Coordinates of C-alpha atoms in Angstrom, one line a residue:
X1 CA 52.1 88.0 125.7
X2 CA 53.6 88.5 122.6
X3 CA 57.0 89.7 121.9
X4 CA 58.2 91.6 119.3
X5 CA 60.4 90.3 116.4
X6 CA 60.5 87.2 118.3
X7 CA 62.0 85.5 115.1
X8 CA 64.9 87.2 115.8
X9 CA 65.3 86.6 119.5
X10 CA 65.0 82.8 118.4
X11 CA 67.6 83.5 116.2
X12 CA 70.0 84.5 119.2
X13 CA 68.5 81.8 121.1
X14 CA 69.8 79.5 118.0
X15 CA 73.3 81.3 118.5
X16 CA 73.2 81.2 122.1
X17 CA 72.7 77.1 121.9
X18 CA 75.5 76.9 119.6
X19 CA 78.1 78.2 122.2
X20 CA 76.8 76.6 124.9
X21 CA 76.3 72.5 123.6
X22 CA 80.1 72.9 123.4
X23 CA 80.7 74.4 126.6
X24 CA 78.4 72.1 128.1
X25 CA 80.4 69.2 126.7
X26 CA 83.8 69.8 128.1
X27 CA 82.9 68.4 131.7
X28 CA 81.5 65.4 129.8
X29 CA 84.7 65.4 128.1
X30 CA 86.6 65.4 131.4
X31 CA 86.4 61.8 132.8
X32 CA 87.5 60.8 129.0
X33 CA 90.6 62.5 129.6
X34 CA 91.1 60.8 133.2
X35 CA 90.6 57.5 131.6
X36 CA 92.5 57.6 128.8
X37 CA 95.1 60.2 129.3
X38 CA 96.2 59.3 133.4
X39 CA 94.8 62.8 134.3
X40 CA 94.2 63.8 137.8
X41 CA 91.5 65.7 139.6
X42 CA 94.0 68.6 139.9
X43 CA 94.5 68.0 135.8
X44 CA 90.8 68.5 135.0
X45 CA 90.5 71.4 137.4
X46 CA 93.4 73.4 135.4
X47 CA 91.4 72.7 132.5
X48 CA 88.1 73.8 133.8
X49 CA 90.0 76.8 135.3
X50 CA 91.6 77.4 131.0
X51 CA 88.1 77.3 130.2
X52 CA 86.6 80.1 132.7
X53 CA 89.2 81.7 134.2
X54 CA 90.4 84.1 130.9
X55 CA 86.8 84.0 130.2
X56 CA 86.3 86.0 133.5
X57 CA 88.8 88.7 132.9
X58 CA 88.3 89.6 129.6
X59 CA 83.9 89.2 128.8
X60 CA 83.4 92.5 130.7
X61 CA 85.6 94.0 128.2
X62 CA 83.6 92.7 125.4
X63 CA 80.7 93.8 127.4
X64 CA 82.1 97.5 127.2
X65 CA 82.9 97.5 123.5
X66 CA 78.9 96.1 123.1
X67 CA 77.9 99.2 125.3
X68 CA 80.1 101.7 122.7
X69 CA 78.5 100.3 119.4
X70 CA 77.0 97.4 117.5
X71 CA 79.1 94.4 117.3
X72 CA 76.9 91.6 115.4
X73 CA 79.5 89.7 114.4
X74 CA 81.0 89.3 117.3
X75 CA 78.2 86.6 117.5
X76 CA 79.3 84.8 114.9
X77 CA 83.1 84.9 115.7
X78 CA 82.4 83.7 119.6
X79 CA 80.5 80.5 117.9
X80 CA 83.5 80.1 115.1
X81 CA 86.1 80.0 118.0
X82 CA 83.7 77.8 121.0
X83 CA 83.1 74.9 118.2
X84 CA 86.2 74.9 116.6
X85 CA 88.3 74.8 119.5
X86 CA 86.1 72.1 120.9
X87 CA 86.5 69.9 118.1
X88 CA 90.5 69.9 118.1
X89 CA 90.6 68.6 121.6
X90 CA 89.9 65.1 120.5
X91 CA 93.0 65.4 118.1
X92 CA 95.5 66.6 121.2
X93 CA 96.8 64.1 123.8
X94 CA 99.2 66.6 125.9
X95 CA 98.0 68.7 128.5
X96 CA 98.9 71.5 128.2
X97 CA 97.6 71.7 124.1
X98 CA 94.2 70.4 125.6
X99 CA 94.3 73.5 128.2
X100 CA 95.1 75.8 125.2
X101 CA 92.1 75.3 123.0
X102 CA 90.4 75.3 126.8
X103 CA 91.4 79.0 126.7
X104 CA 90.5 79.7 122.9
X105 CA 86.9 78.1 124.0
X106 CA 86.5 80.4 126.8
X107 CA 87.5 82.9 125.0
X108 CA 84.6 82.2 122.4
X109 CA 82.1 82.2 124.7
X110 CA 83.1 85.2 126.4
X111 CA 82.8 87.0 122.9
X112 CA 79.2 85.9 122.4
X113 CA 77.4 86.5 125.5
X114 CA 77.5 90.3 126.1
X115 CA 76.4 91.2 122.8
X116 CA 74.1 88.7 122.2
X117 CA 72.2 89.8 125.8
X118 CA 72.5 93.2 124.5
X119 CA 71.3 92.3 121.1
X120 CA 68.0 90.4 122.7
X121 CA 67.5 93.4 124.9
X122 CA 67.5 95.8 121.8
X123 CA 64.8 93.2 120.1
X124 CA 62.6 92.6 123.0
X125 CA 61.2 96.0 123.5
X126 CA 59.7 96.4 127.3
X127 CA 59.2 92.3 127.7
X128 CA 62.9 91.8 129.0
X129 CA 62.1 89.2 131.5
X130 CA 60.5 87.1 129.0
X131 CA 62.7 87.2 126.1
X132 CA 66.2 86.7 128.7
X133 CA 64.3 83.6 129.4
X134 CA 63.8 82.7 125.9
X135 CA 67.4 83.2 125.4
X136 CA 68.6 81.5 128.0
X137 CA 66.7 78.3 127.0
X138 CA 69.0 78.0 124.2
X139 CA 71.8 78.2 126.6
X140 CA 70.7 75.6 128.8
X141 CA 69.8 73.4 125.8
X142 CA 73.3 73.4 124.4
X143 CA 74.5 72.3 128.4
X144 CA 71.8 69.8 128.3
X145 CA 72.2 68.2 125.2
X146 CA 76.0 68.6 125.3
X147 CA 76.5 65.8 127.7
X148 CA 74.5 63.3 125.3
X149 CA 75.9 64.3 122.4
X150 CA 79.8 64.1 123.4
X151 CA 79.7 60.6 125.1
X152 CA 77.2 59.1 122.5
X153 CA 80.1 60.3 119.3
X154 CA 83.2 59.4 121.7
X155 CA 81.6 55.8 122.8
X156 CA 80.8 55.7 118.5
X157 CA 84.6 57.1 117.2
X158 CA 86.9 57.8 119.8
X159 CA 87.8 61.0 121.3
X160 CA 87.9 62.2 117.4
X161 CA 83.8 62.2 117.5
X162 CA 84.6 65.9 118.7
X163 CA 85.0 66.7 114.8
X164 CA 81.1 67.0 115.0
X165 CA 81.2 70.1 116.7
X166 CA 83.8 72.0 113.8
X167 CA 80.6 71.1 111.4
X168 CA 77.9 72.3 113.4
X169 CA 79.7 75.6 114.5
X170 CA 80.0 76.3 111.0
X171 CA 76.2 75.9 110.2
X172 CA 74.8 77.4 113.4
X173 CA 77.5 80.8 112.6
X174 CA 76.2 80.9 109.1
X175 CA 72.7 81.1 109.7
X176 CA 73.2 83.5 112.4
X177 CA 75.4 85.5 110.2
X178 CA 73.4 85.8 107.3
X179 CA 70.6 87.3 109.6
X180 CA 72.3 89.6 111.3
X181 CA 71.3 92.7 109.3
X182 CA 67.9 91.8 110.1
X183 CA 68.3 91.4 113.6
X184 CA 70.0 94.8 113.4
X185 CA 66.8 96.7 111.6
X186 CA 64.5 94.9 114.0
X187 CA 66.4 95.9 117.2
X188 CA 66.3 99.4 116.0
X189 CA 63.0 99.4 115.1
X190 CA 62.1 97.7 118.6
X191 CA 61.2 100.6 120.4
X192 CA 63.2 99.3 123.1
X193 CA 64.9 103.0 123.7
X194 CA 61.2 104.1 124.9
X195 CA 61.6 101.9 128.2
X196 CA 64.4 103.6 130.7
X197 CA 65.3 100.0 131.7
X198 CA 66.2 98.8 128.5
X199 CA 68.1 101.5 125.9
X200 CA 69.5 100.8 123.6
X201 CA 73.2 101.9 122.8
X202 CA 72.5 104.3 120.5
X203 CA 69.7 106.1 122.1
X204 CA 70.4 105.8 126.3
X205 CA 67.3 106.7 128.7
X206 CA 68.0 109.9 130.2
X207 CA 67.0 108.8 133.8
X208 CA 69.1 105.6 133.3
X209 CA 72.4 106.0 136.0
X210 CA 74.5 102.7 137.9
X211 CA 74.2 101.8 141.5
X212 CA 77.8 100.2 142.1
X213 CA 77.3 99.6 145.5
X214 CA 74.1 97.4 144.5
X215 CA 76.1 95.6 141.8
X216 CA 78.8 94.3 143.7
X217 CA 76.1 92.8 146.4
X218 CA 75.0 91.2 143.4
X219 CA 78.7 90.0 142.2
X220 CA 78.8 88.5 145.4
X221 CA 76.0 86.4 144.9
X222 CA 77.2 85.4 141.6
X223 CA 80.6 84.3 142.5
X224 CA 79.2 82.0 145.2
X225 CA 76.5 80.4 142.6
X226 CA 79.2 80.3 139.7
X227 CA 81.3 78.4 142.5
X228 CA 78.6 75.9 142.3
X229 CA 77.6 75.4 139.4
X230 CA 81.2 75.1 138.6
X231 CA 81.7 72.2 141.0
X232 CA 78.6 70.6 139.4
X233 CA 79.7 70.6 136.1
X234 CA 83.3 69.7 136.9
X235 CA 83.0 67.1 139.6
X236 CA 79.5 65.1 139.5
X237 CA 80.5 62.8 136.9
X238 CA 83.4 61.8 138.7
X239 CA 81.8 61.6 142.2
X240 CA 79.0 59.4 140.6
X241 CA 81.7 57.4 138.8
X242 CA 84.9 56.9 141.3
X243 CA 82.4 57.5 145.0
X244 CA 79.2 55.5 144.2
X245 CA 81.0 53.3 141.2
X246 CA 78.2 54.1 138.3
X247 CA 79.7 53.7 134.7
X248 CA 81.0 56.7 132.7
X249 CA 77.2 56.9 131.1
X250 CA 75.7 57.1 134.1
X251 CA 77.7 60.1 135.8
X252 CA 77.9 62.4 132.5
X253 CA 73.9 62.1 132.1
X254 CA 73.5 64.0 135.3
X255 CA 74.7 66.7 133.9
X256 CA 72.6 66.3 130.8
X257 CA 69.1 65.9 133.0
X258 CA 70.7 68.9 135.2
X259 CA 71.0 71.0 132.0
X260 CA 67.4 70.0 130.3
X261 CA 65.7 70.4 134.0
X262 CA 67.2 73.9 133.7
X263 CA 65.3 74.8 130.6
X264 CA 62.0 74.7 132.7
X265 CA 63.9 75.7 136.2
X266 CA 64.7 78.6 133.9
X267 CA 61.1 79.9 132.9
X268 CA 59.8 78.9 136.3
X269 CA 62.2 81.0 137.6
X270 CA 61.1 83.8 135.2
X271 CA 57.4 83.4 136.3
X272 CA 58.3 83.8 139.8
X273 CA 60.1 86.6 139.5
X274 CA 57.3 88.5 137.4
X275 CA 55.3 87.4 140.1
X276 CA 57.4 88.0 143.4
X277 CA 60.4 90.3 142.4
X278 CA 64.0 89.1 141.1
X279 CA 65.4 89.5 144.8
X280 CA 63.3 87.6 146.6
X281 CA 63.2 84.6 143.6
X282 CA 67.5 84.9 143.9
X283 CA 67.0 84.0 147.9
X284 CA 64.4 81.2 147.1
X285 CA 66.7 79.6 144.8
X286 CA 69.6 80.0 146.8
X287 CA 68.1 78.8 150.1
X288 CA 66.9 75.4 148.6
X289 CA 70.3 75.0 147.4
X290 CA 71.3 74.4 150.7
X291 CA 69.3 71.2 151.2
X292 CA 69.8 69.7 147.5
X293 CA 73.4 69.8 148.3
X294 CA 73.4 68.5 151.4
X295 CA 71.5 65.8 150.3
X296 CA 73.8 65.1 147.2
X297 CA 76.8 65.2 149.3
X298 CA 75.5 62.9 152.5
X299 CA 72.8 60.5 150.8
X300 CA 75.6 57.9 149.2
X301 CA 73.1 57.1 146.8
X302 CA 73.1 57.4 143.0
X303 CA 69.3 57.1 142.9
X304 CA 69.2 60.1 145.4
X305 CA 71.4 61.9 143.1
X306 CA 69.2 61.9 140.4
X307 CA 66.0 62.7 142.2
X308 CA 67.7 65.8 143.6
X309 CA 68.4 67.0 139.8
X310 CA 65.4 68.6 139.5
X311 CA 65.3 71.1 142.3
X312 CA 69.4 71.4 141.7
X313 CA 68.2 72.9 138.3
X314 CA 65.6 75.3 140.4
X315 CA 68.2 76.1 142.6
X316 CA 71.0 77.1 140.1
X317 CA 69.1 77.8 136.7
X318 CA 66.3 79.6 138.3
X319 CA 68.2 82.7 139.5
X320 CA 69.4 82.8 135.7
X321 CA 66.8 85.3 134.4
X322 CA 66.5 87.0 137.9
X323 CA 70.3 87.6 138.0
X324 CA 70.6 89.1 134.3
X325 CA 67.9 91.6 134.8
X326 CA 69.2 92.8 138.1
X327 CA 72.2 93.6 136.8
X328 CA 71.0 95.7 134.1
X329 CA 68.8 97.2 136.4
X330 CA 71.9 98.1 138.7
X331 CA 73.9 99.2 136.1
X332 CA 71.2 100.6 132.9
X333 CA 74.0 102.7 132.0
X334 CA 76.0 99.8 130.9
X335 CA 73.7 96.9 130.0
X336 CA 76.6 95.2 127.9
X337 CA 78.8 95.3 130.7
X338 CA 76.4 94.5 132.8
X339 CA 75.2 91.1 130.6
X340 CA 79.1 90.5 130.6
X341 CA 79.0 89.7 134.0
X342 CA 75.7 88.3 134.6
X343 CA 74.9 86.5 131.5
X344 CA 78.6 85.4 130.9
X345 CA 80.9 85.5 133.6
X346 CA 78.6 84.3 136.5
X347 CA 78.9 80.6 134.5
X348 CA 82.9 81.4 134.0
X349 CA 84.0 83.2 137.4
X350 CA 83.9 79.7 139.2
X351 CA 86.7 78.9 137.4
X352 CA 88.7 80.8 139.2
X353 CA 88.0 78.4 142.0
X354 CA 88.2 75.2 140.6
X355 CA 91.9 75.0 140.8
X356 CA 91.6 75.0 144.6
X357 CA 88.7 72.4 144.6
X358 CA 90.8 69.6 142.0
X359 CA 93.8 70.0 144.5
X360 CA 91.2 69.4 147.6
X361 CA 89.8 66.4 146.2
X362 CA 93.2 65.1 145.5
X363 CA 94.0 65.7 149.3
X364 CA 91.0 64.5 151.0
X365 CA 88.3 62.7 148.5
X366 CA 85.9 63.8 146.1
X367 CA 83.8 63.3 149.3
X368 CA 84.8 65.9 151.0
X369 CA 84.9 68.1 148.3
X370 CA 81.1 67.6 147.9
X371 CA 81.0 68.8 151.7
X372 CA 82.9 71.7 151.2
X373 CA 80.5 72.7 148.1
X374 CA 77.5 72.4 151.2
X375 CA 79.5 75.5 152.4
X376 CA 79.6 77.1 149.4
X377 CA 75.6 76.8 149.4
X378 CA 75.6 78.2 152.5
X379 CA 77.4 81.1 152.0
X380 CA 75.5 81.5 148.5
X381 CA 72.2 81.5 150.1
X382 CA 73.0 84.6 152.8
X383 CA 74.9 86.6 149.6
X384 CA 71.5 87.2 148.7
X385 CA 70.3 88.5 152.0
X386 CA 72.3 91.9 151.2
X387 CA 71.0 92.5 147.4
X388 CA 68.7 95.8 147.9
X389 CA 65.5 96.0 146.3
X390 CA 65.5 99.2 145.1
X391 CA 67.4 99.4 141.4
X392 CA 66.2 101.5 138.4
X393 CA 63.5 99.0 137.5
X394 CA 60.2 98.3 139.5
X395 CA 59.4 94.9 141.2
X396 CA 62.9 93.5 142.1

C-alpha cells in the first residue's frame, strides 16, 4: 500500500521522535540522580509523577483546542519545551528544580501529541492504521535510542552531556517548523474528510457521533497498561542494578532494547489488528503480559530479563496502534481529544501511580514491587474483556 503524502507523515514521525528521545531518557536519567544526588525510590517516583502526572490533566485539553482548529505550531512548541527542559536538568542539583523542568517536559509532550495524531490523520487519508504505525515508530525510536544516548554523553561529560538535547530540539523544531505549511496543504488536500472514521476538523462526517460508554471501557484499559509501562520505565533499571547487582549500563539498556523491540512490536501489532480486529489484538497483548511479567518478577535472572524484552515490547507496544484507533473510533466526533488520551496520556496517566509504587518499594523491596506490577498485568489483561466491538469503524 501506498500512503498519501507520506513525506509529510515522516515529517511528524521526525517530530514525534524528537519529543519522545527525551522522554525516553529521563528514566535513564533516574539512577544518575540516585547515585549522585542520595535520591530515594520515593524521590524518582515524584519525579516520574512531575513528568506524567500534569501531563495527564492538561493533553486532553490540548486535544480539544486540536479538535476546534489547526494548531501546527503547537508541534513545534511541544518539541522547543520537551528538549529544552531536558537539557537543564543536568545543570540542577536540588530536587525540587529537577521536578520542575520534570513538569515543563510533560508539559511539552502533552502539547505535541494531540495535534500531531490529528495532523497524521488529516494526511493519511483512509490508511489510518498504517500511518498511526508509521508515527508511532518515531515515538518508540526516541524511547529506544533515548536510553543509549543519555548514559553514553553522561558516562562522556557528566550529568551536563544533557546540553545535547537543547541542540537537537532546536534542529528537529526547525525542520518541522519550516514544513508546516506544507503539511497543512497536504492534510487538506488528503481527502481524508471523505472517510466517516477519519474527518477532518474542518469538514466532520455527518454519520460521525461518540460512544462514551465504549471509551471509558477503553480508558480503563489504558490506565492499567500506562500503570505498566510506567513501572517499566521507572523501575527496571534499578531492579536490574540494586536486585540482581548489574552495572548502571546494563540496567538502562533494557529500556533501550524494550524501546527498539517496540518499533517492530509496534507494526506487528498493526498487522494483527488489520488482520484480526483492534479488540481482540488489545486482549492478545495484554494476556501475554501476564506471563512476561511474571517471569521478570520471579526468574532472579538478568539473562531472563533480557530474553523476556522482546515479547514485553509485544505486550505493551503492540496495543499502541490498536489503542489509538479505537479511541477515535469511539469518539470520531473528537479525534483530537480522543488522540489526547490515547496517543498521549495512556504513556503519561501511570504517573499518577508511580508515587504509590516509589513509596512501596521503599517499604518492602523493589522485589515486591515487581510482584505487585504481576497484578497490575492481571487486571490489565481482563480490562480488555469489557471493550465492545462495535464502534463507528469496521473490524475492531
Amino acid at each position: 500500500m501506498h500512503l498519501p503524502n507520506q513525506k509529510y507523515l515522516y515529517l511528524l514521525c521526525l517530530g514525534h521522535f524528537s519529543v519522545d528521545i527525551n522522554s525516553g531518557s529521563l528514566p535513564a536519567l533516574l539512577p544518575f540522580f540516585v547515585s549522585n544526588y542520595g535520591m530515594n525510590y520515593a524521590d524518582i517516583a515524584g519525579i516520574m509523577f512531575g513528568y506524567s502526572f500534569l501531563s495527564s490533566l492538561v493533553q486532553p485539553a490540548f486535544g480539544y483546542l486540536a479538535d476546534k482548529g489547526s494548531r501546527q505550531w503547537f508541534m513545534v512548541l511541544g518539541i522547543l519545551m520537551t528538549s529544552l527542559a531536558f537539557a537543564v536538568l543536568g545543570f540542577v542539583q536540588s530536587y525540587w528544580s529537577i521536578f520542575a523542568f520534570a513538569v515543563i517536559m510533560g508539559i511539552g509532550s502533552s502539547i505535541f501529541h494531540p495535534e500531531g495524531a490529528r495532523n497524521v490523520t488529516a494526511v493519511s487519508g483512509r490508511e489510518k492504521g498504517k500511518a498511526v504505525s508509521i508515527f508511532s515508530v518515531g515515538g518508540n525510536a526516541g524511547f529506544g535510542l533515548g536510553p543509549l544516548l543519555i548514559v553514553f554523553l553522561v558516562s562522556l561529560f557528566g550529568m551536563r552531556g544533557t546540553l545535547f538535547y537543547a541542540g537537537m530540539g532546536l534542529v528537529l523544531a526547525g525542520i518541522l517548523g519550516i514544513s508546516i505549511p506544507a503539511i497543512r496543504r497536504a492534510g487538506q488536500s488528503s481527502g481524508a474528510a471523505d472517510d466517516p472514521a477519519v474527518h477532518s476538523v474542518e469538514t466532520p462526517a455527518p454519520a460521525a457521533k461518540n460512544d462514551w460508554s465504549a471509551f471509558a471501557k477503553l480508558f480503563l484499559s489504558i490506565f492499567f497498561c500506562s500503570t505498566l509501562m510506567t513501572g517499566i520505565n521507572s523501575f527496571l533499571p534499578m531492579y536490574c542494578i540494586q536486585a540482581l547487582g548489574t552495572s548502571e549500563a546494563v540496567g538502562s539498556a533494557t529500556l533501550s532494547i524494550f524501546a527498539l523491540m517496540g518499533i517492530a512490536a509496534t507494526l506487528i501489532g498493526g498487522w494483527l489488528a488489520d488482520r484480526h480486529g483492534y479488540v481482540n489484538t488489545m486482549r492478545l497483548c495484554c494476556w501475554v503480559a501476564v506471563p512476561v511479567f511474571a517471569a521478570i518478577a520471579f526468574s532472579g535472572s538478568i539473562y531472563a530479563i533480557y530474553a523476556m524484552l522482546i515479547p514485553l515490547s509485544l505486550a505493551l507496544r503492540g496495543q499502541y496502534s490498536s489503542t489509538v484507533v479505537l479511541g477515535q473510533s469511539y469518539l470520531s466526533k473528537n479525534i483530537g481529544f480522543a488522540s489526547g488520551i490515547t496517543l498521549g496520556v495512556s504513556f503519561s496517566i501511570g504517573g499518577i501511580i508511580v508515587p504509590f509504587l516509589g513509596h512501596y518499594a521503599d517499604a518492602f523491596g523493589i522485589q515486591a514491587l515487581f510482584t505487585l506490577l504481576v497484578v497490575f498485568s492481571v487486571l490489565g489483561a481482563l480490562a480488555t474483556m469489557l471493550l465492545p466491538k462495535h464502534s463507528n469503524a469496521q473490524n475492531l
